[in-house]
Coordinates of C-alpha atoms and ligand atoms in Angstrom, one line a residue:
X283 CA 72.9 65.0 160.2
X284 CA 72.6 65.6 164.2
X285 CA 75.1 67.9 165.5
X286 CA 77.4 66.1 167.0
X287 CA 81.5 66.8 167.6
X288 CA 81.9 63.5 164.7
X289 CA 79.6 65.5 162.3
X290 CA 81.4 68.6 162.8
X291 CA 84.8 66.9 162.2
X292 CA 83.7 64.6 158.9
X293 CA 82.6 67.7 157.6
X294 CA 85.3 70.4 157.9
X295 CA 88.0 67.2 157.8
X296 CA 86.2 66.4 153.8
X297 CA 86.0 70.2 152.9
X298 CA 89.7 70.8 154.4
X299 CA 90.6 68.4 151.3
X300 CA 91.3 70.9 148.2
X301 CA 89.5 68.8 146.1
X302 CA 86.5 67.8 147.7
X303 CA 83.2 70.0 148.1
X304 CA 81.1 67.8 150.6
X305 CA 77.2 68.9 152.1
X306 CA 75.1 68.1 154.6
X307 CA 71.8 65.8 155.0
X308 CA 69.4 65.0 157.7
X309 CA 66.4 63.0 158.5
X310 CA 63.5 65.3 158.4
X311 CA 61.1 63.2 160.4
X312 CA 62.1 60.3 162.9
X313 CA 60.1 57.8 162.0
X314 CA 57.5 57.3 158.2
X315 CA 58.1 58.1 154.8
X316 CA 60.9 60.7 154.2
X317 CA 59.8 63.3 151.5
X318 CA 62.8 63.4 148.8
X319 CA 65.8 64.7 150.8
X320 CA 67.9 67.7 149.7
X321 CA 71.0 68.9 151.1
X322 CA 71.2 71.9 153.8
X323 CA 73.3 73.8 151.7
X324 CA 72.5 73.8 148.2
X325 CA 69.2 71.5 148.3
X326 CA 71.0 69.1 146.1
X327 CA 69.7 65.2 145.8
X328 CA 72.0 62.9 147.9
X329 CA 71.9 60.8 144.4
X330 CA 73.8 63.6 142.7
X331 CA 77.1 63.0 144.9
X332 CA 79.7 60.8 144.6
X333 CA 80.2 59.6 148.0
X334 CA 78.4 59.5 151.5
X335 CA 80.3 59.4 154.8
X336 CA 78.7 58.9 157.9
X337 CA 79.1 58.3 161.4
X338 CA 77.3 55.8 163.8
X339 CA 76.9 56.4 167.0
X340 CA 74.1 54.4 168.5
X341 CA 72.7 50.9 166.9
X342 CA 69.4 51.9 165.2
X343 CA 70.9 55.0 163.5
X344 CA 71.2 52.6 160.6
X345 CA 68.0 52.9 160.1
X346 CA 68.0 55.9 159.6
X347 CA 70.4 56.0 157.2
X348 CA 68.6 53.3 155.6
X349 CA 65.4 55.6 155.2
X350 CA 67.8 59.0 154.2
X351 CA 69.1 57.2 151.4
X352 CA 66.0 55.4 149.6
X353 CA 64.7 59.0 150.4
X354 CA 67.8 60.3 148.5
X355 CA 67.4 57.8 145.3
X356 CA 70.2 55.7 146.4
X357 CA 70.0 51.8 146.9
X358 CA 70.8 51.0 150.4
X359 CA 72.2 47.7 149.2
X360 CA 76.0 48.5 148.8
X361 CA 76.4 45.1 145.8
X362 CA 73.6 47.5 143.9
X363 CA 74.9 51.1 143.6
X364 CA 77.5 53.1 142.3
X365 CA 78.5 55.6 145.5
X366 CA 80.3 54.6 148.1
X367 CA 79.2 54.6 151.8
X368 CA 81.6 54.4 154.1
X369 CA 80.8 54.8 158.0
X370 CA 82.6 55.5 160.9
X371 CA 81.8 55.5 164.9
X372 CA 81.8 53.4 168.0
X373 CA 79.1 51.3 166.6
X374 CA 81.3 50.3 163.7
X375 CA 84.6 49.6 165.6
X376 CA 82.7 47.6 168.2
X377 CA 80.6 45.3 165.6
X378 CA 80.5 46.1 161.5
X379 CA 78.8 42.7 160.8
X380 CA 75.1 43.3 161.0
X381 CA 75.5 46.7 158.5
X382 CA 78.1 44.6 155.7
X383 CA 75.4 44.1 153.4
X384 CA 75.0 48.2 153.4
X385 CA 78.1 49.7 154.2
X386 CA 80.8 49.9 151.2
X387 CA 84.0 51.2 153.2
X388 CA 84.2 50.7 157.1
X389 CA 86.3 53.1 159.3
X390 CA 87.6 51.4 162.2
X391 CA 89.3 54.5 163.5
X392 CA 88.8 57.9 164.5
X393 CA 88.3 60.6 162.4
X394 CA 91.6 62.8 162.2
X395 CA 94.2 59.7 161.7
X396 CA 92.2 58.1 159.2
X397 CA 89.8 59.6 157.0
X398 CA 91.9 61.7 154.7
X399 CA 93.9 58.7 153.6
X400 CA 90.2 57.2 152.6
X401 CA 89.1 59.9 150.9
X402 CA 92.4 60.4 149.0
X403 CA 92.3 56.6 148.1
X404 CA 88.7 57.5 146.7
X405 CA 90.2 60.6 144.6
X406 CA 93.0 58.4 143.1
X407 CA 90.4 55.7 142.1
X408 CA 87.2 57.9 141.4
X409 CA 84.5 56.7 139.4
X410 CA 85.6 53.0 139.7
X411 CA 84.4 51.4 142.9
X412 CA 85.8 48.1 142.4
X413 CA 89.1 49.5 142.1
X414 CA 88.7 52.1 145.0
X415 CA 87.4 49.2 147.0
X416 CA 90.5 46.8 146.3
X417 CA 93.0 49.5 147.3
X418 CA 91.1 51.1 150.3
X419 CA 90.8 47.6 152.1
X420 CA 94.6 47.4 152.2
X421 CA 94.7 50.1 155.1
X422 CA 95.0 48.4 158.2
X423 CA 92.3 49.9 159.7
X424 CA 89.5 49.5 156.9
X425 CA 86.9 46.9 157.0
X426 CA 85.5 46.1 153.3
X427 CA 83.3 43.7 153.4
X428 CA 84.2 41.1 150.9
X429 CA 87.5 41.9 150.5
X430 CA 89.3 42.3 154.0
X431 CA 90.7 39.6 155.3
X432 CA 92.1 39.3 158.6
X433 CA 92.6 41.7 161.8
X434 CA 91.6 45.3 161.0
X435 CA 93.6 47.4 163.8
X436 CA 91.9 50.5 165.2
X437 CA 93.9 53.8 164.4
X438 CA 93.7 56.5 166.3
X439 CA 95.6 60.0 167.0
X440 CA 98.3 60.0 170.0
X441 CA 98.1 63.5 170.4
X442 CA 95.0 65.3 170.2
X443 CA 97.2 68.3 170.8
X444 CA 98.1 68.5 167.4
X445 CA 95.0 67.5 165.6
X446 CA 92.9 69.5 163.6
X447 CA 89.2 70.9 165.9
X448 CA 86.7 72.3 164.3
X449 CA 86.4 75.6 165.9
X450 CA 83.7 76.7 163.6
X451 CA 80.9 74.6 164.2
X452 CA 77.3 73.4 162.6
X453 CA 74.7 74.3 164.7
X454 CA 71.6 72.3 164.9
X455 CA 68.6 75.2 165.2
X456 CA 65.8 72.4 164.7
X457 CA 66.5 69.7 166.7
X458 CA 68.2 70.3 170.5
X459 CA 70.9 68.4 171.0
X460 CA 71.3 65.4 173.3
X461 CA 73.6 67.6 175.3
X462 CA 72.3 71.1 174.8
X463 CA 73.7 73.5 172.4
X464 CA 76.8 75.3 173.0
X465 CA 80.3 75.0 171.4
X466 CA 81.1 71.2 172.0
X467 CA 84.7 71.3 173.6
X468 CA 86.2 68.2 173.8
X469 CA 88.5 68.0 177.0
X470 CA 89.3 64.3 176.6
X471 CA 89.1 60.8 174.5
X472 CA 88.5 58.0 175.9
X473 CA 87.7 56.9 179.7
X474 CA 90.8 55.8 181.8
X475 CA 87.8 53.5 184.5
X476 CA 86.6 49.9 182.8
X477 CA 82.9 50.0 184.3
X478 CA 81.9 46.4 183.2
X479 CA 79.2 47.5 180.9
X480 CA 80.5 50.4 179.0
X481 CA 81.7 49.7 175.3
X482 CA 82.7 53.0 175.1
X483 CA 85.6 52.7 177.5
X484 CA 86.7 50.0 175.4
X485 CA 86.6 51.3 171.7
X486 CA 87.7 54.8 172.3
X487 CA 90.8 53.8 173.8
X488 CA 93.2 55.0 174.6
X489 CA 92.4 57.6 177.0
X490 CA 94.0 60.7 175.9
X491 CA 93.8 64.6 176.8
X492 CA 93.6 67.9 175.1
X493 CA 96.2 70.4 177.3
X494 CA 94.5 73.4 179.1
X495 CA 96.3 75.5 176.7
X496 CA 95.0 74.2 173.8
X497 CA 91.3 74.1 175.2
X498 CA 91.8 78.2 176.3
X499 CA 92.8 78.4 172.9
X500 CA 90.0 76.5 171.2
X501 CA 87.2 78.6 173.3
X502 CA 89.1 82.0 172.8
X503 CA 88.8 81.3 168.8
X504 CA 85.1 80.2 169.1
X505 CA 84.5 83.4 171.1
X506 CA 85.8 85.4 168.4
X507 CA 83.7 83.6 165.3
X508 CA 80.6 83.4 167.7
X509 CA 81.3 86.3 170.8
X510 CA 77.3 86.0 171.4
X511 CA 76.9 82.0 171.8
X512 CA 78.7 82.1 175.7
X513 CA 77.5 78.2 176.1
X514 CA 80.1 76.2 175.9
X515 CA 79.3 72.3 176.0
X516 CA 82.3 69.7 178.0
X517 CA 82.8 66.7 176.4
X518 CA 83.7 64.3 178.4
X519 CA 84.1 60.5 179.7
X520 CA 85.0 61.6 183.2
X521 CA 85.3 64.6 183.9
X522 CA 87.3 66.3 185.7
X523 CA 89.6 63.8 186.0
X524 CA 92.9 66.6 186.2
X525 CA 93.6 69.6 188.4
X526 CA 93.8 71.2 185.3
X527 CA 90.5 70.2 184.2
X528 CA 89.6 72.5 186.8
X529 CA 91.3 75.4 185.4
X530 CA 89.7 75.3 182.5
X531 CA 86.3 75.8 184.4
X532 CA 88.2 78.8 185.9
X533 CA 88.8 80.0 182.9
X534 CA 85.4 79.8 182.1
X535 CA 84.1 81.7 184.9
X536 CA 86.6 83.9 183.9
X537 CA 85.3 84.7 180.7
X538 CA 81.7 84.6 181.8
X539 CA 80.6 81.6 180.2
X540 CA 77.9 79.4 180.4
X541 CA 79.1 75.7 181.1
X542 CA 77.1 72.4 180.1
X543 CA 78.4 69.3 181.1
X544 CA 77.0 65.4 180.6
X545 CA 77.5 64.2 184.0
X546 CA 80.2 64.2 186.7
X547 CA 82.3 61.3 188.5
X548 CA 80.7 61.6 192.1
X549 CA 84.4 60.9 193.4
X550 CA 85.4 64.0 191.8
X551 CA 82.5 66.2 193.1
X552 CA 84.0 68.8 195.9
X553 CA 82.9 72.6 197.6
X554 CA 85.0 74.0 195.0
X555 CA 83.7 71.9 191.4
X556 CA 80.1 73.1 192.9
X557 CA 81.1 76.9 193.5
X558 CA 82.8 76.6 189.5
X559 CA 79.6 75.1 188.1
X560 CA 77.2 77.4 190.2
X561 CA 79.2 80.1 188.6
X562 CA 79.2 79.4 185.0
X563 CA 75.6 79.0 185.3
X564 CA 75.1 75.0 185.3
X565 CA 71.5 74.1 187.0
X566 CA 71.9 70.2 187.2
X567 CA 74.3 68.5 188.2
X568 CA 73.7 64.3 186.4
X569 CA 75.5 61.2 188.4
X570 CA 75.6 58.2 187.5
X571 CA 75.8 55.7 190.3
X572 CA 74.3 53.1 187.8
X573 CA 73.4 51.2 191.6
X574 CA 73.5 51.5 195.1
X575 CA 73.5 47.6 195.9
X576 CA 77.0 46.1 197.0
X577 CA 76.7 43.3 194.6
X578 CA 75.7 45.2 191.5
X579 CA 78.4 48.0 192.2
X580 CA 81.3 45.2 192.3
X581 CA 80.3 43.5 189.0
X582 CA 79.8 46.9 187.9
X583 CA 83.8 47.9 188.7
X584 CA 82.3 51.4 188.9
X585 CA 81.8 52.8 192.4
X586 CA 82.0 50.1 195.9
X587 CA 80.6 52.9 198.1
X588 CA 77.1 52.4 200.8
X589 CA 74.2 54.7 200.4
X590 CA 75.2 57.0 203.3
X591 CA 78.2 58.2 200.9
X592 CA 75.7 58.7 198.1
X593 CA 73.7 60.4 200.7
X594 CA 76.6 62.9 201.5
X595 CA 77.5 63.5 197.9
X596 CA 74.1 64.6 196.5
X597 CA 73.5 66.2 199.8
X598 CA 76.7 68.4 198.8
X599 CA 74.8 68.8 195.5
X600 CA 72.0 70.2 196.8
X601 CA 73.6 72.2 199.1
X602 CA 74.4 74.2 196.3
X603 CA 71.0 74.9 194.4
X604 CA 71.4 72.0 191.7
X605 CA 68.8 70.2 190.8
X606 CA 70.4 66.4 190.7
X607 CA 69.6 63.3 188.0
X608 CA 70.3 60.3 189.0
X609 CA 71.2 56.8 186.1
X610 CA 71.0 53.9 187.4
X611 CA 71.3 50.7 185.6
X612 CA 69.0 47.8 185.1
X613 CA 68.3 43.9 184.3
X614 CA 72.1 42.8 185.4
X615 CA 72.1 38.8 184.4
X616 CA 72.7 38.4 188.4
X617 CA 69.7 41.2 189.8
X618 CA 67.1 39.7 192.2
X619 CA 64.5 41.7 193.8
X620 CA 66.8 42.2 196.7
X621 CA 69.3 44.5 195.1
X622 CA 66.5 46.3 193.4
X623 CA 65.0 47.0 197.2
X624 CA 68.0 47.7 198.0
X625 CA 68.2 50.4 195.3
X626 CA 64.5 51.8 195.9
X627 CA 65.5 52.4 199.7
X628 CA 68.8 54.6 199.2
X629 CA 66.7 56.4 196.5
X630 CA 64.0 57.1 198.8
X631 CA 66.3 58.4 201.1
X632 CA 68.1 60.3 199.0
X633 CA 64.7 62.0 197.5
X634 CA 63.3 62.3 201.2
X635 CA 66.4 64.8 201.6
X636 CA 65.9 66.6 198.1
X637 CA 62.2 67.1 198.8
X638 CA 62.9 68.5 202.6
X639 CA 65.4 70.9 200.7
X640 CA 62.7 71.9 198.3
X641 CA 64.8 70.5 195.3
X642 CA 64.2 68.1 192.3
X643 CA 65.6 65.0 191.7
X644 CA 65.0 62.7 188.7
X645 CA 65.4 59.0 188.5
X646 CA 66.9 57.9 185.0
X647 CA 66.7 54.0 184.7
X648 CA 68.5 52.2 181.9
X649 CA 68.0 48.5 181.2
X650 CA 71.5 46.6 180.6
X651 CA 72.1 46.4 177.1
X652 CA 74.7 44.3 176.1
X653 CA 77.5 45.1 174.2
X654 CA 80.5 44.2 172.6
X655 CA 83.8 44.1 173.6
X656 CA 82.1 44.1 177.1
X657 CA 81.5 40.8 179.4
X658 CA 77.5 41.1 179.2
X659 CA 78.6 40.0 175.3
X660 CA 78.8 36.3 177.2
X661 CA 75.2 36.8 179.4
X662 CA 72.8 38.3 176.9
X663 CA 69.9 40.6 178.1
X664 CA 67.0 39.9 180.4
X665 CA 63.5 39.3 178.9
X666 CA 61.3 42.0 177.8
X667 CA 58.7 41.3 180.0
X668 CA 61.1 40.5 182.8
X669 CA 62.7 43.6 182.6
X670 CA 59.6 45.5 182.4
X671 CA 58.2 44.0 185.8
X672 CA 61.5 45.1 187.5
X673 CA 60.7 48.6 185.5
X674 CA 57.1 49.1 187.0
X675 CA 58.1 48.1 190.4
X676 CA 60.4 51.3 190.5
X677 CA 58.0 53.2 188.7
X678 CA 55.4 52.8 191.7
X679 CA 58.0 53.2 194.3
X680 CA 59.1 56.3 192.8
X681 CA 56.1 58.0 191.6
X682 CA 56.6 60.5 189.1
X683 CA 60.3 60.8 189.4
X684 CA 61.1 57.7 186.9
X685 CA 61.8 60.0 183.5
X686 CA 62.4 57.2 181.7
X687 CA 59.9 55.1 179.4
X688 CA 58.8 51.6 179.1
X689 CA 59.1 52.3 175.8
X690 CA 63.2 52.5 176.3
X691 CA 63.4 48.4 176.9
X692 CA 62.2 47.9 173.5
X693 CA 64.6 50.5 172.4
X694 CA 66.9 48.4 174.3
X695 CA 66.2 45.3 172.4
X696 CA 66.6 47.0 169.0
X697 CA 70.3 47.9 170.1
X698 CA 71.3 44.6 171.5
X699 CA 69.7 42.9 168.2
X700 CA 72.3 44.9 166.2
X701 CA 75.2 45.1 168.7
X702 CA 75.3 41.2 169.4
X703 CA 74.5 40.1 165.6
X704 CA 76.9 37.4 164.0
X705 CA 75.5 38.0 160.6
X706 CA 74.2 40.8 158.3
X707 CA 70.8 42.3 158.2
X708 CA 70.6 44.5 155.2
X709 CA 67.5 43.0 154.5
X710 CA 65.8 43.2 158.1
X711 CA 67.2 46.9 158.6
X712 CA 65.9 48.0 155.0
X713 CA 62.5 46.2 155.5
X714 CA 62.9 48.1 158.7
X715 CA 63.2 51.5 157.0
X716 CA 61.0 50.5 154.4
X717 CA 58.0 50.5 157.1
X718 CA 59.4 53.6 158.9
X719 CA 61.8 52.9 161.0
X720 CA 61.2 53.5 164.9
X721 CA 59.9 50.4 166.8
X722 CA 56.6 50.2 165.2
X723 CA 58.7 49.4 162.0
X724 CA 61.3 47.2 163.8
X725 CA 58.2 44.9 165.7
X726 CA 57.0 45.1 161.9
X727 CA 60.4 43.6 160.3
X728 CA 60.7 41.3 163.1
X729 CA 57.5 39.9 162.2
X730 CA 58.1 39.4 158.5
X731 CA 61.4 37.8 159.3
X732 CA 60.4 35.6 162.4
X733 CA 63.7 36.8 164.1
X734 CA 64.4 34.9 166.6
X735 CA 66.0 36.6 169.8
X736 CA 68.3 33.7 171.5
X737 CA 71.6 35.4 171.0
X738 CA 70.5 38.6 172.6
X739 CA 69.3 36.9 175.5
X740 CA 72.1 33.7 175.8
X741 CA 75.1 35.7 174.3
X742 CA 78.4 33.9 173.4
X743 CA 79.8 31.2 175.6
X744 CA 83.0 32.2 176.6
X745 CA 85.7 30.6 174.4
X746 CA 83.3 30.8 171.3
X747 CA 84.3 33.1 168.6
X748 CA 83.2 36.3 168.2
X749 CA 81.9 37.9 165.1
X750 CA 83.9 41.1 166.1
X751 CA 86.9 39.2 167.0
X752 CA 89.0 40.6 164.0
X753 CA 88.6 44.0 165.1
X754 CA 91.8 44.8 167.1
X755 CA 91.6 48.2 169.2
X756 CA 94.7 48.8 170.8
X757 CA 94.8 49.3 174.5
X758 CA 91.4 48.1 174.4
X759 CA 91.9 46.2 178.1
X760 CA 90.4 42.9 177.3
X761 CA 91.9 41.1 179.1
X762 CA 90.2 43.2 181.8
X763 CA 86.8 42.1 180.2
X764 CA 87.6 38.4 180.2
X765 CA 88.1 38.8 184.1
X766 CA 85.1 40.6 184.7
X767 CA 83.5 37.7 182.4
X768 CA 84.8 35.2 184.7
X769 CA 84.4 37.2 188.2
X770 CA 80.7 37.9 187.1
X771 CA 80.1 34.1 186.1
X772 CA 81.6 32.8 189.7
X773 CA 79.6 35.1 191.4
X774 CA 76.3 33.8 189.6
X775 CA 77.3 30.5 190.3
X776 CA 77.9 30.5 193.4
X777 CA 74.5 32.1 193.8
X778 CA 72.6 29.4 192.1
X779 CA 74.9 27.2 194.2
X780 CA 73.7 29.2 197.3
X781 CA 70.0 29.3 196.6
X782 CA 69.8 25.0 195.7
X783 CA 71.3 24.6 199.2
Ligands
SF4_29 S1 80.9 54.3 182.4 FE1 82.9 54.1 183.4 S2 84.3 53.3 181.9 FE2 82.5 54.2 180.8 S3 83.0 56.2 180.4 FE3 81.9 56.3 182.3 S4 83.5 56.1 183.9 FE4 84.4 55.5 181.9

């Protein structure tokens, strides 16, 4: 188990529950043969307990799970064992299909509205599966594969105000976070921007807030259960969207703490955000322009700004003493060289400044992945190889700045290969785990399978129906998808128009 805010809230959700005793498991190795696996607390086997709940976050963490539970003595086939496994998380409520042959009970919802009622259904019908099966896939937001029927509606808390937070929380002391450690605050849910290619935006809706009092509470109470760990992790979508966002970094300062947060909205960056960050310790500041060329920026709905107010903004950064990381995104169906020149020069200007200040900066470069829910789910990804030419020309443009790996297109394809699926792939993902996970075991289970590719790099026609297309997630703005779908495929044909001419 990583430790992540979903961990923390399965866990002290289940053991809230009078008569449940749940434990903790992790991987102990990323990739290869897992050695039996025990739990943290009591070093238990995972085949001892009577159900396994889990959250997905990113695609290949199936595999994973794949690998903990033949490590465990548990079949990862659902149709062969006697435990329930029923998973939650983004990856779930955008696409279930590819994990039905392995997943008993799927959440579409988020945590605090929905598990409880799961996990009494389980209590009522212990030690029958069938029969916990055939009543749990009557709540409307359950997905059992098999048995449900129909739209499965997302269900989520209105008011994070009054839902439980786990003020206590796991630490991870072998692994380092994604985000750092700290006490993981989370400010808000859900993103009120529809950047074309985030899924996120779309399955966490809708966007909701925690009030400042609340959060002053939440970090006063960690103080008092951990008064030395002064690290206090923001999560956030956007952040900080609200004055009172603000205040709680005040209140930070305040209390002399020690603030980590993601990345910031470079429309929200001011003199007085900086001085708050410089304050409470925070060393880089991460944006995400994800492009500086005009046409990539409107397809992107993100930011429509030129590279001299890019310039200004990271100039502000610096200003201050941050180091600065910049994402930018990748392989858009419509990206010719031009807007990836165009990209290289507002980054070399930008640098040129860092470097004259005697600061870092560090170039982060994801490839598009497409997902559902999204409109790339109608253009499919770039080629491998193409993508990894337009990876190598910034590479030598940028030398040594590029943090990311060539490695991370494969990764890419992994994800897309699971988001986009139509169909299951218990067997490919357990084949997968069975030669140890990682992409040396996914190029492996490829190979045994002859997968072929085509709907990763075609996608769905628009108008054809979508595997996920039961999955209802309220507020989900699709119809602002289906534009961007249509704005995005006008503008590439009138570019193919433009370049027969
Ligand atoms: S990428 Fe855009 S839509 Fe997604 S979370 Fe960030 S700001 Fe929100």
């Amino acid at each position: 188990m990583i430790s992540s805010l979903a961990s923390d809230l399965i866990y002290f959700t289940l053991n809230n529950q009078p008569e449940i005793y749940a434990e903790r498991f992790c991987n102990k190795k990323l990739t290869g043969a897992e050695d039996e696996v025990r739990s943290i607390e009591t070093r238990s086997p995972l085949r001892d307990f009577d159900l396994i709940v889990t959250s997905l976050h990113y695609e290949p963490d199936i595999v994973n799970l794949v690998r903990l539970l033949r490590a465990g003595g548990v079949n990862p086939f659902r149709e062969a064992r006697q435990t329930p496994v029923i998973a939650g998380g983004p990856v779930v409520m955008a696409n279930p299909v590819p994990f039905a042959d392995l997943i008993d009970v799927f959440i579409i919802g988020e945590v605090e509205s929905s598990l409880d009622k799961v996990v009494e259904t389980w209590l009522q019908f212990k030690g029958d599966k069938n029969a916990f099966l055939e009543e749990v896939s009557k709540l409307s937001y359950v997905y059992v594969p098999g048995l449900t029927d129909g739209e499965v509606v997302k269900s989520y808390p209105d008011d994070l105000n009054s839902c439980f937070y786990p003020v206590k929380q796991i630490v991870n002391t072998r692994v380092e976070p994604v985000f750092g450690r700290g006490f993981k605050l989370e400010v808000n849910r859900g993103c009120m921007f529809t950047c074309s290619f985030c899924m996120e935006t779309k399955v966490m809706a809708p966007y909701r807030e925690r009030s400042l009092s609340l959060l002053k509470k939440l970090i006063e109470e960690h103080l008092t259960y951990e008064p030395e760990e002064r690290r206090i992790t923001l999560y956030s979508l956007s952040f900080p969207i609200r004055r009172d966002h603000l205040r709680i970094l005040e209140f930070m300062v305040e209390n002399k703490l020690i603030a980590s947060l993601p990345s910031i909205r470079l429309d929200l960056i001011s003199e007085e955000i900086l001085e708050l960050l410089k304050a409470l310790n925070q060393k880089t500041i991460t944006i995400a322009p994800e492009s500086f060329s005009f046409t990539s920026q409107r397809l992107f709905f993100k930011y429509v700004k030129p590279c001299e107010w890019f310039e200004e903004k990271v100039e502000a950064v610096l200003n201050k003493g941050f180091n600065v990381k910049i994402y930018l995104i990748y392989g858009a169906p419509w990206e010719e060289m031009e807007a990836i020149a165009e990209n290289i020069e507002c980054l070399k200007r930008i640098i040129g400044k860092a470097k004259r200040m005697h600061q870092r900066i560090v170039v982060s470069l994801n490839p598009l992945v497409p997902k559902p829910h999204t409109p790339f789910q109608h253009f499919g990804m770039k080629s491998v190889q193409e993508l990894k030419q337009v990876f190598k020309v910034y590479q030598e443009s940028l030398k040594g700045l590029v943090e990311s790996r060539d490695y991370d297109i494969e990764w890419s394809l992994t994800q897309a290969f699971l988001a986009l699926s139509e169909k299951p792939l218990g067997k490919f993902i357990v084949t997968w785990a069975e030669e140890g996970g990682g992409l040396h075991g996914f190029k492996k289970a490829v190979k045994r399978f002859n997968v072929n590719f085509s709907r990763v790099f075609k996608g769905y026609e628009v108008g054809e129906a979508l595997p996920w297309s039961f999955i209802k997630i309220p507020h989900e703005k699709s119809v602002s998808s289906r534009i961007q779908a249509e704005i995005i495929y006008s503008f590439m044909e009138k570019a193919k128009r433009l370049s027969n001419e």
